[in-house]
Coordinates of C-alpha atoms and ligand atoms in Angstrom, one line a residue:
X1 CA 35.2 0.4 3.9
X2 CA 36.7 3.3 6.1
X3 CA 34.5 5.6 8.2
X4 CA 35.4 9.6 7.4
X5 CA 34.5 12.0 10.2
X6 CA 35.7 16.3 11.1
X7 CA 38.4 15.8 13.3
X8 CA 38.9 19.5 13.1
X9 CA 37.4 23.4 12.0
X10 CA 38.0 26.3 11.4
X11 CA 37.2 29.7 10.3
X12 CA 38.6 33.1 8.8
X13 CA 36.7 36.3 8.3
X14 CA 38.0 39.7 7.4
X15 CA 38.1 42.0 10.5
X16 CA 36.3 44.8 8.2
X17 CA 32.3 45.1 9.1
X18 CA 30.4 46.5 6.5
X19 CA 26.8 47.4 7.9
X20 CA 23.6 47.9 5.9
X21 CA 24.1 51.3 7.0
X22 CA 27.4 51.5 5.2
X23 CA 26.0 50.3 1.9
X24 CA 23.5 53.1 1.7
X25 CA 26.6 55.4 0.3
X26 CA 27.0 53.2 -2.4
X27 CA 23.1 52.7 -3.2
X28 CA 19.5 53.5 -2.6
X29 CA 18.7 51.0 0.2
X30 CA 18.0 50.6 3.7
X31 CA 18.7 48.7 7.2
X32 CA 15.1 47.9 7.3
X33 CA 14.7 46.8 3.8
X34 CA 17.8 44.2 3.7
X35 CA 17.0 43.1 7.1
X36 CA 13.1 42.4 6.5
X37 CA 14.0 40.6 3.1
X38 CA 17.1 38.7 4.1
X39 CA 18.1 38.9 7.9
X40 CA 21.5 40.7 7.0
X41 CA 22.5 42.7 9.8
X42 CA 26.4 43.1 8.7
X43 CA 28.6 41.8 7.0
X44 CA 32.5 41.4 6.6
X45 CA 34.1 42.9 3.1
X46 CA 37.5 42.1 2.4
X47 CA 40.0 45.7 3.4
X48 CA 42.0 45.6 0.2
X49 CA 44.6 47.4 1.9
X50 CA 45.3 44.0 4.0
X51 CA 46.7 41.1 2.6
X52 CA 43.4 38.7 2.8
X53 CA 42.6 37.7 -0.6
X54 CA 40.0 33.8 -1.2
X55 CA 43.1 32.0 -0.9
X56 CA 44.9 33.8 1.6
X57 CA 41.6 33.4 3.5
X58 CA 41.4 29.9 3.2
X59 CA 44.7 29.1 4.3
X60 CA 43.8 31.2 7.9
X61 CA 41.1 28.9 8.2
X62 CA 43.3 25.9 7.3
X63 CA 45.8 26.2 9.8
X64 CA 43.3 26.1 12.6
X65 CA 41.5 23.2 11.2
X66 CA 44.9 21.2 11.1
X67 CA 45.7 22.6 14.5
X68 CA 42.5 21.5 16.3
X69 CA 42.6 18.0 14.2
X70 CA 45.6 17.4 15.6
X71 CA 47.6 17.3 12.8
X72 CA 50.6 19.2 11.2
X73 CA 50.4 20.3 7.3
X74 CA 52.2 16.5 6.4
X75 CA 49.8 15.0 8.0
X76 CA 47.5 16.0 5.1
X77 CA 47.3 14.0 2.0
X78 CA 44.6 16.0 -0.7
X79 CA 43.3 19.7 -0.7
X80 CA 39.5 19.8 -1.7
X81 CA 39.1 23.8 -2.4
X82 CA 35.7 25.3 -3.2
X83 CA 35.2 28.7 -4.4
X84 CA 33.6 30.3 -7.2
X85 CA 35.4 34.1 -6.4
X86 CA 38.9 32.2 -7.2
X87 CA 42.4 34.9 -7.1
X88 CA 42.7 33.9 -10.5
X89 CA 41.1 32.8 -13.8
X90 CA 43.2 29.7 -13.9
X91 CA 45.3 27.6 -11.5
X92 CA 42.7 27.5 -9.0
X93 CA 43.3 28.1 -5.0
X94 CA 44.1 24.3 -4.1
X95 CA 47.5 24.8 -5.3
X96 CA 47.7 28.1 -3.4
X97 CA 46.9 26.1 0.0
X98 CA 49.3 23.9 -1.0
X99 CA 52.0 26.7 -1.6
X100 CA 51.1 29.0 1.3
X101 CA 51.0 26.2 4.0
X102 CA 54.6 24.9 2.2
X103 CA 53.2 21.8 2.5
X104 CA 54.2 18.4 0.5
X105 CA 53.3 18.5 -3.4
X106 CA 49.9 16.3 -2.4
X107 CA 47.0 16.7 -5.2
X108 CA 44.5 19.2 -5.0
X109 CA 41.0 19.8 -6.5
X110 CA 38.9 22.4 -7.2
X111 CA 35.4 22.0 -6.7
X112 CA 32.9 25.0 -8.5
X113 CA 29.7 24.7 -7.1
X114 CA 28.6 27.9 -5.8
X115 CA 27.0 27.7 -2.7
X116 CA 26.7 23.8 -2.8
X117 CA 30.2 23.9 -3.0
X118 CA 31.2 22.9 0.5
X119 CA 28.4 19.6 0.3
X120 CA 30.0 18.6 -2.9
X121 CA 33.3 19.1 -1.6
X122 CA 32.4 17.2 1.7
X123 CA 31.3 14.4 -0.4
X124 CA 34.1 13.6 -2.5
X125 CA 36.6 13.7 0.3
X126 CA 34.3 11.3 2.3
X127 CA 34.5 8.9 -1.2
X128 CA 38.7 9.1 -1.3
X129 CA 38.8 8.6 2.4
X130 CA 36.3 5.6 2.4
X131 CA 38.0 3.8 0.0
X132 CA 41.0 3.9 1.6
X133 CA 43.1 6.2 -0.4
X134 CA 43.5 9.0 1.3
X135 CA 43.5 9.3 5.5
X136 CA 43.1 13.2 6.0
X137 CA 41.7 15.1 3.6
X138 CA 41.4 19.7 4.3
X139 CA 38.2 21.1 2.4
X140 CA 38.0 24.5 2.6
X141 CA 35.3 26.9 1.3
X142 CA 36.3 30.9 0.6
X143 CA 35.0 33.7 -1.1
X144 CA 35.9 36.9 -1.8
X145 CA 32.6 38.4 -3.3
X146 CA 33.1 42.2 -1.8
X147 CA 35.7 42.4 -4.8
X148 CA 33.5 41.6 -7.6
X149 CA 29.9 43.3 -6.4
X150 CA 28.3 46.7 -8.7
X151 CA 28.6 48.8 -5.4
X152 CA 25.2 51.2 -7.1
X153 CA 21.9 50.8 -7.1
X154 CA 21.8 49.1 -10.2
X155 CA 23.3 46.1 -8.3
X156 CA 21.7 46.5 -4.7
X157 CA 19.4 43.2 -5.6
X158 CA 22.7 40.6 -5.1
X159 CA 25.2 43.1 -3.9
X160 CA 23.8 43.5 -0.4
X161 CA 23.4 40.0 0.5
X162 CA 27.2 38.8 -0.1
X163 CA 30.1 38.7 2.2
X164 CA 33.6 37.6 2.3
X165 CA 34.8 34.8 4.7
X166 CA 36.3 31.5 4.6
X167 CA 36.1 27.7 6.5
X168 CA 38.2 25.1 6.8
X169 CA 37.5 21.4 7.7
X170 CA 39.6 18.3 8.3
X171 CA 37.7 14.9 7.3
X172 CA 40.1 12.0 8.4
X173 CA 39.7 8.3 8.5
X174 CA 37.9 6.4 11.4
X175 CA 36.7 3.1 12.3
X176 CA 34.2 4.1 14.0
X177 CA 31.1 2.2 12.4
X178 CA 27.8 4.3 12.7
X179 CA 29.6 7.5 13.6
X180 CA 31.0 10.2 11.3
X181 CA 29.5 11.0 7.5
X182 CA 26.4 8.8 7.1
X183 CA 25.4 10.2 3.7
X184 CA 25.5 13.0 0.7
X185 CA 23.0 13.7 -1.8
X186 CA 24.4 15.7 -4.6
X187 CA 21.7 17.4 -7.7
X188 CA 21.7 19.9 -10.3
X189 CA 19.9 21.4 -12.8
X190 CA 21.8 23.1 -15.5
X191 CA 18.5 24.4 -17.4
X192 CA 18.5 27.5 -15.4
X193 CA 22.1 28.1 -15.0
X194 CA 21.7 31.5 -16.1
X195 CA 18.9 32.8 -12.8
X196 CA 21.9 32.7 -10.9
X197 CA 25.3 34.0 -12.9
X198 CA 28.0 35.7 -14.0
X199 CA 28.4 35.4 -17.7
X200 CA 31.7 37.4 -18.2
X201 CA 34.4 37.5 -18.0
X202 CA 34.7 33.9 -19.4
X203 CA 35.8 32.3 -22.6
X204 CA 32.1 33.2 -24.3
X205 CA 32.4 36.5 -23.5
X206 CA 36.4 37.3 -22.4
X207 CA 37.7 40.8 -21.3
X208 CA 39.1 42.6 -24.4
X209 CA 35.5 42.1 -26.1
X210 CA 33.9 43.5 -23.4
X211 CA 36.6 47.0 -22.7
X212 CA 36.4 47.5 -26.8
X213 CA 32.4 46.9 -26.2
X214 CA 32.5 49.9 -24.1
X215 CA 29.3 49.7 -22.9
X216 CA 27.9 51.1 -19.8
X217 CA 24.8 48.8 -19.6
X218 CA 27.2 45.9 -19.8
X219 CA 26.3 44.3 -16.0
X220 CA 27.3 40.9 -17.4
X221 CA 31.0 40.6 -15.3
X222 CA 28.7 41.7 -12.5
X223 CA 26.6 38.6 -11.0
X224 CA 23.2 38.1 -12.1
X225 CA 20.5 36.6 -9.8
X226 CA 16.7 36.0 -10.6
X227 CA 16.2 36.5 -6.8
X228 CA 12.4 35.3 -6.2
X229 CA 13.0 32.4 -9.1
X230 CA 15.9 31.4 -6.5
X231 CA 14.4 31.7 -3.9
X232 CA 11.1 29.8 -4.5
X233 CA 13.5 26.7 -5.9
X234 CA 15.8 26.9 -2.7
X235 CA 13.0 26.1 -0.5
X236 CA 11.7 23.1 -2.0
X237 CA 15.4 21.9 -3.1
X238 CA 16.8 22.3 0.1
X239 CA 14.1 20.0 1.3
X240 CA 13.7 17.3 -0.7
X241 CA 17.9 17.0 0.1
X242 CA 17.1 17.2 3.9
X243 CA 14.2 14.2 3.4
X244 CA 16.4 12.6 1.2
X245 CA 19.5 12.3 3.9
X246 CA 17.4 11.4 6.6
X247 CA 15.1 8.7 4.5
X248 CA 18.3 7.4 3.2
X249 CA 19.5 6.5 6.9
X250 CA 16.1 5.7 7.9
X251 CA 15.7 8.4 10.1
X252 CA 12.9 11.2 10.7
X253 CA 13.0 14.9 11.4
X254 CA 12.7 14.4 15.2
X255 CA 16.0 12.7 15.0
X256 CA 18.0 16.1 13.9
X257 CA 19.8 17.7 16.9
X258 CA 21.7 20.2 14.4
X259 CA 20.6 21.7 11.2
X260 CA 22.9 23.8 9.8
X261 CA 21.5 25.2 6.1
X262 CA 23.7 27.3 3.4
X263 CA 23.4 30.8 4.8
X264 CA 21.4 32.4 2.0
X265 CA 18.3 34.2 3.3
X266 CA 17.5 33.9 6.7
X267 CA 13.8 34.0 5.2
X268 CA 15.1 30.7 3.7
X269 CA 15.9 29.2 7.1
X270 CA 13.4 29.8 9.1
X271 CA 11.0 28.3 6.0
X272 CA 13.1 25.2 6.3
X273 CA 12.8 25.3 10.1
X274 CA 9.1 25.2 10.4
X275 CA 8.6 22.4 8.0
X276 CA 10.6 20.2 9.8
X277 CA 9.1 21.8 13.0
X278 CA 12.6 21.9 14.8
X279 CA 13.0 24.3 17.5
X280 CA 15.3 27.5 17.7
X281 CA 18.1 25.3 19.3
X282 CA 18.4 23.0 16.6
X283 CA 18.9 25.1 13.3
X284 CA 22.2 27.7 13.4
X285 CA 22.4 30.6 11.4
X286 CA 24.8 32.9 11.4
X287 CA 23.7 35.0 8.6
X288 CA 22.7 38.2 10.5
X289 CA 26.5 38.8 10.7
X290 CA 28.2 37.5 7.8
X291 CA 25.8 37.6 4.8
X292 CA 26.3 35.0 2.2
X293 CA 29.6 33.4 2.4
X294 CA 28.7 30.9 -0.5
X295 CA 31.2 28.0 -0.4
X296 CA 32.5 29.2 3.2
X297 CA 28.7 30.0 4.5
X298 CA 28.2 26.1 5.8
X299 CA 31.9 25.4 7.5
X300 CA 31.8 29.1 8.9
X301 CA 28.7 28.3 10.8
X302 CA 29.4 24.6 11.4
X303 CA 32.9 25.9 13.2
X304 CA 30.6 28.4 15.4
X305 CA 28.1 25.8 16.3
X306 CA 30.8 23.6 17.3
X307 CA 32.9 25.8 19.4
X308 CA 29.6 27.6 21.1
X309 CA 29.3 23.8 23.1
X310 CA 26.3 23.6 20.4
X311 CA 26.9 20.1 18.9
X312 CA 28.0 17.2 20.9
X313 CA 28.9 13.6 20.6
X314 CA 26.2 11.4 18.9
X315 CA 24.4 14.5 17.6
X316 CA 22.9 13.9 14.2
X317 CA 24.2 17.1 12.2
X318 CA 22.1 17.6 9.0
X319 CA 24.4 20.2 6.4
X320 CA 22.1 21.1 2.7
X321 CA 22.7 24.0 0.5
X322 CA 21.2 25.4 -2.7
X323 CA 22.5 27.5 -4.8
X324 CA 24.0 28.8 -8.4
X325 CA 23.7 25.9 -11.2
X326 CA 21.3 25.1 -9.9
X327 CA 22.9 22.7 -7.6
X328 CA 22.0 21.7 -3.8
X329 CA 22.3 18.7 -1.7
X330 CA 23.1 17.3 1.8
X331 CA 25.2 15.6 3.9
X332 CA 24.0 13.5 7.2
X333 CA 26.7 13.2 9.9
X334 CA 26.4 11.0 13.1
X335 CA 29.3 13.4 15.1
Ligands
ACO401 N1 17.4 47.7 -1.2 C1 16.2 48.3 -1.4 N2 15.4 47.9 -2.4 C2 15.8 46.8 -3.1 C3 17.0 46.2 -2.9 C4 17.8 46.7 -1.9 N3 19.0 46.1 -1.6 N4 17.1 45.2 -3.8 C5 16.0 45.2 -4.5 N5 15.2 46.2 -4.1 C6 13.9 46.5 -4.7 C7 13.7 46.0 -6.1 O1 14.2 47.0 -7.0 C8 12.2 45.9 -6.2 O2 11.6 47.1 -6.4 P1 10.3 47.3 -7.3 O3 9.3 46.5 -6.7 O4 10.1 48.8 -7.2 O5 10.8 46.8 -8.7 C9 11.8 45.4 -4.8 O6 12.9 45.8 -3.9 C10 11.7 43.9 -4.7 O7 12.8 43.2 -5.3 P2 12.9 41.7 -5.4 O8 14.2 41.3 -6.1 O9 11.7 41.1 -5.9 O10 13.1 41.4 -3.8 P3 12.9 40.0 -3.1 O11 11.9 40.1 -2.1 O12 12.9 38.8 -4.0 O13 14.3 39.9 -2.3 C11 16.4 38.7 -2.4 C12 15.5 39.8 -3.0 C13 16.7 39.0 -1.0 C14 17.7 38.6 -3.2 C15 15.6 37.3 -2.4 O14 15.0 37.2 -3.7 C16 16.5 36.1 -2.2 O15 17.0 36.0 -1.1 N6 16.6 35.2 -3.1 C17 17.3 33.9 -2.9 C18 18.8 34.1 -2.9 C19 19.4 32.7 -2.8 O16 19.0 31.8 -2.2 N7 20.5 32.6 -3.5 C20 21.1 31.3 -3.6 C21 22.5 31.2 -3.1 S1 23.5 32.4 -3.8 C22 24.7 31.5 -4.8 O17 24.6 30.3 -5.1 C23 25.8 32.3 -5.3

């Protein structure tokens, strides 16, 4: 068996700032409430007179995670995309990388779990490259949420806390023993799908049924979220993954020199951080400015961490996520 380790990053976020300020012309809220409740400071919304769509985002972020691996676009032998604000109902954005970086016809996979879906994606390129069959694998997490948000009152309970933004990792073979992805832990629990979703357009309920429906109550191709149901599952779930990485590696919580959580609530964080009693320099958050980023929120903040000199060689990097599904897990790296 193969060792799998980042050999590069990167990250992509549209240059438009979107301030709680901003959002009170669109709704009845405040700086003081979002930041209070959530942390959110700013956020980036995609300017749809630019080009940057989730794809087009994603591939930003690819080229400078190929660059600073080292590698060229051949180099690269499967795209792991994860997304769940995709340009389009069906292909998915792998093939888009694929396309937009013109690169060989390699296979690629789309991977639809929400705001777990960077862990999950992590995990199943660290399988392909331990077993030998692939050697450098991009994942890349983007969202484009700022184009499917109710900008009104009515949806100020999720709209304010999403942003747009993508991240971009390489994961490539090593021999390395000891070093690189130690573990993932991967869960869900499908029974309360429906706290956290968006129910239409889909193939229960697809668009010409809900134009001829009319209806001006219809919120349900708006995303729904059961916000303190969420939020009281995210902070036990993101534990138990955290325990369950470092238990599975025999390791404790003083052993974590990086813990980078899914960038949901910054309320969420700083829960996580006093339970495992780590101090300020070893938990990275970067929600104040970017909201939540969903798939991209973990890569986007591992890339800063990484090029602010804030995780070094050896450093045990602990990455978990909750979110929509429910899913959550985590993945344990030795860097
Ligand atoms: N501005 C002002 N007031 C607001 C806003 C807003 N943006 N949003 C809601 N309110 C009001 C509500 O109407 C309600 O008013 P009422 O008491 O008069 O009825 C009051 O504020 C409290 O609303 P809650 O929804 O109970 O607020 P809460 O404290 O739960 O905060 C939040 C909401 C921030 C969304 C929080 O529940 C949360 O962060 N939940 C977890 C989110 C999460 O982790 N998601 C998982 C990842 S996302 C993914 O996977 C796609």
């Amino acid at each position: 068996m193969y060792s799998s380790k980042i050999t590069g990053l990167g990250y992509y976020v549209p240059e438009n700032v979107v301030t709680n300020d901003d959002l009170t012309q669109w709704m009845e809220t405040s700086d003081e409430w979002i930041q209070e409740r959530t942390g959110i400071k700013e956020r980036r919304w995609i300017d749809p007179k630019t080009e940057d769509t989730t794809a087009v985002m994603g591939a930003k972020a690819a080229r400078i995670a190929i660059d600073r691996a080292g590698l060229t676009k051949d180099d690269i032998d499967f795209i792991i995309f994860a997304t769940l604000s995709p340009d389009m109902y069906f292909p998915g954005g792998g093939v888009q990388i694929q396309d937009m970086l013109d690169m060989p016809t390699i296979g690629a996979l789309d991977i639809r779990n929400q705001c777990s879906g960077f862990i999950y994606s992590l995990s199943v390129a660290d399988q392909f490259i331990k077993t030998g069959m692939y050697k450098n694998i991009l994942v890349i997490g983007s969202e484009n949420h700022s184009g499917g948000l109710e900008r009104s009152t009515r949806g100020r309970g999720v709209t304010v806390i999403f942003g747009d933004g993508a991240g971009a990792a390489v994961l490539s073979r090593s021999e390395e023993k000891g070093k690189g992805i130690l573990s993932s832990h991967l869960h869900s629990e499908g029974k309360h799908a429906k706290e956290l979703a968006l129910i239409g357009p889909s193939t229960n309920r697809w668009v010409p049924e809900i134009i001829n429906d009319n209806d001006p109550d219809d919120v349900s191709y708006f995303p729904h979220m059961n916000g303190q149901f969420v939020f009281k599952h995210a902070v036990v779930r993101f534990s138990e993954a955290i325990v369950e990485g470092l238990h599975a590696n025999g390791l404790q919580k003083d052993d974590i020199d990086m813990l980078i959580p899914h960038q949901a609530n910054l309320r969420i964080a700083q829960f996580i951080q006093k339970k495992f009693e780590l101090s300020n320099d070893k938990v990275y958050n970067n929600i104040m400015r970017y909201g939540n980023t969903t798939a991209a929120s973990i890569i986007i903040a591992l890339t800063e961490a990484w090029e602010e000199g804030k995780i070094k060689d050896n450093d045990l990097v602990v990455l978990a996520a909750f979110g929509s599904g429910f899913t959550w897990g985590s993945v344990v790296i030795r860097w």
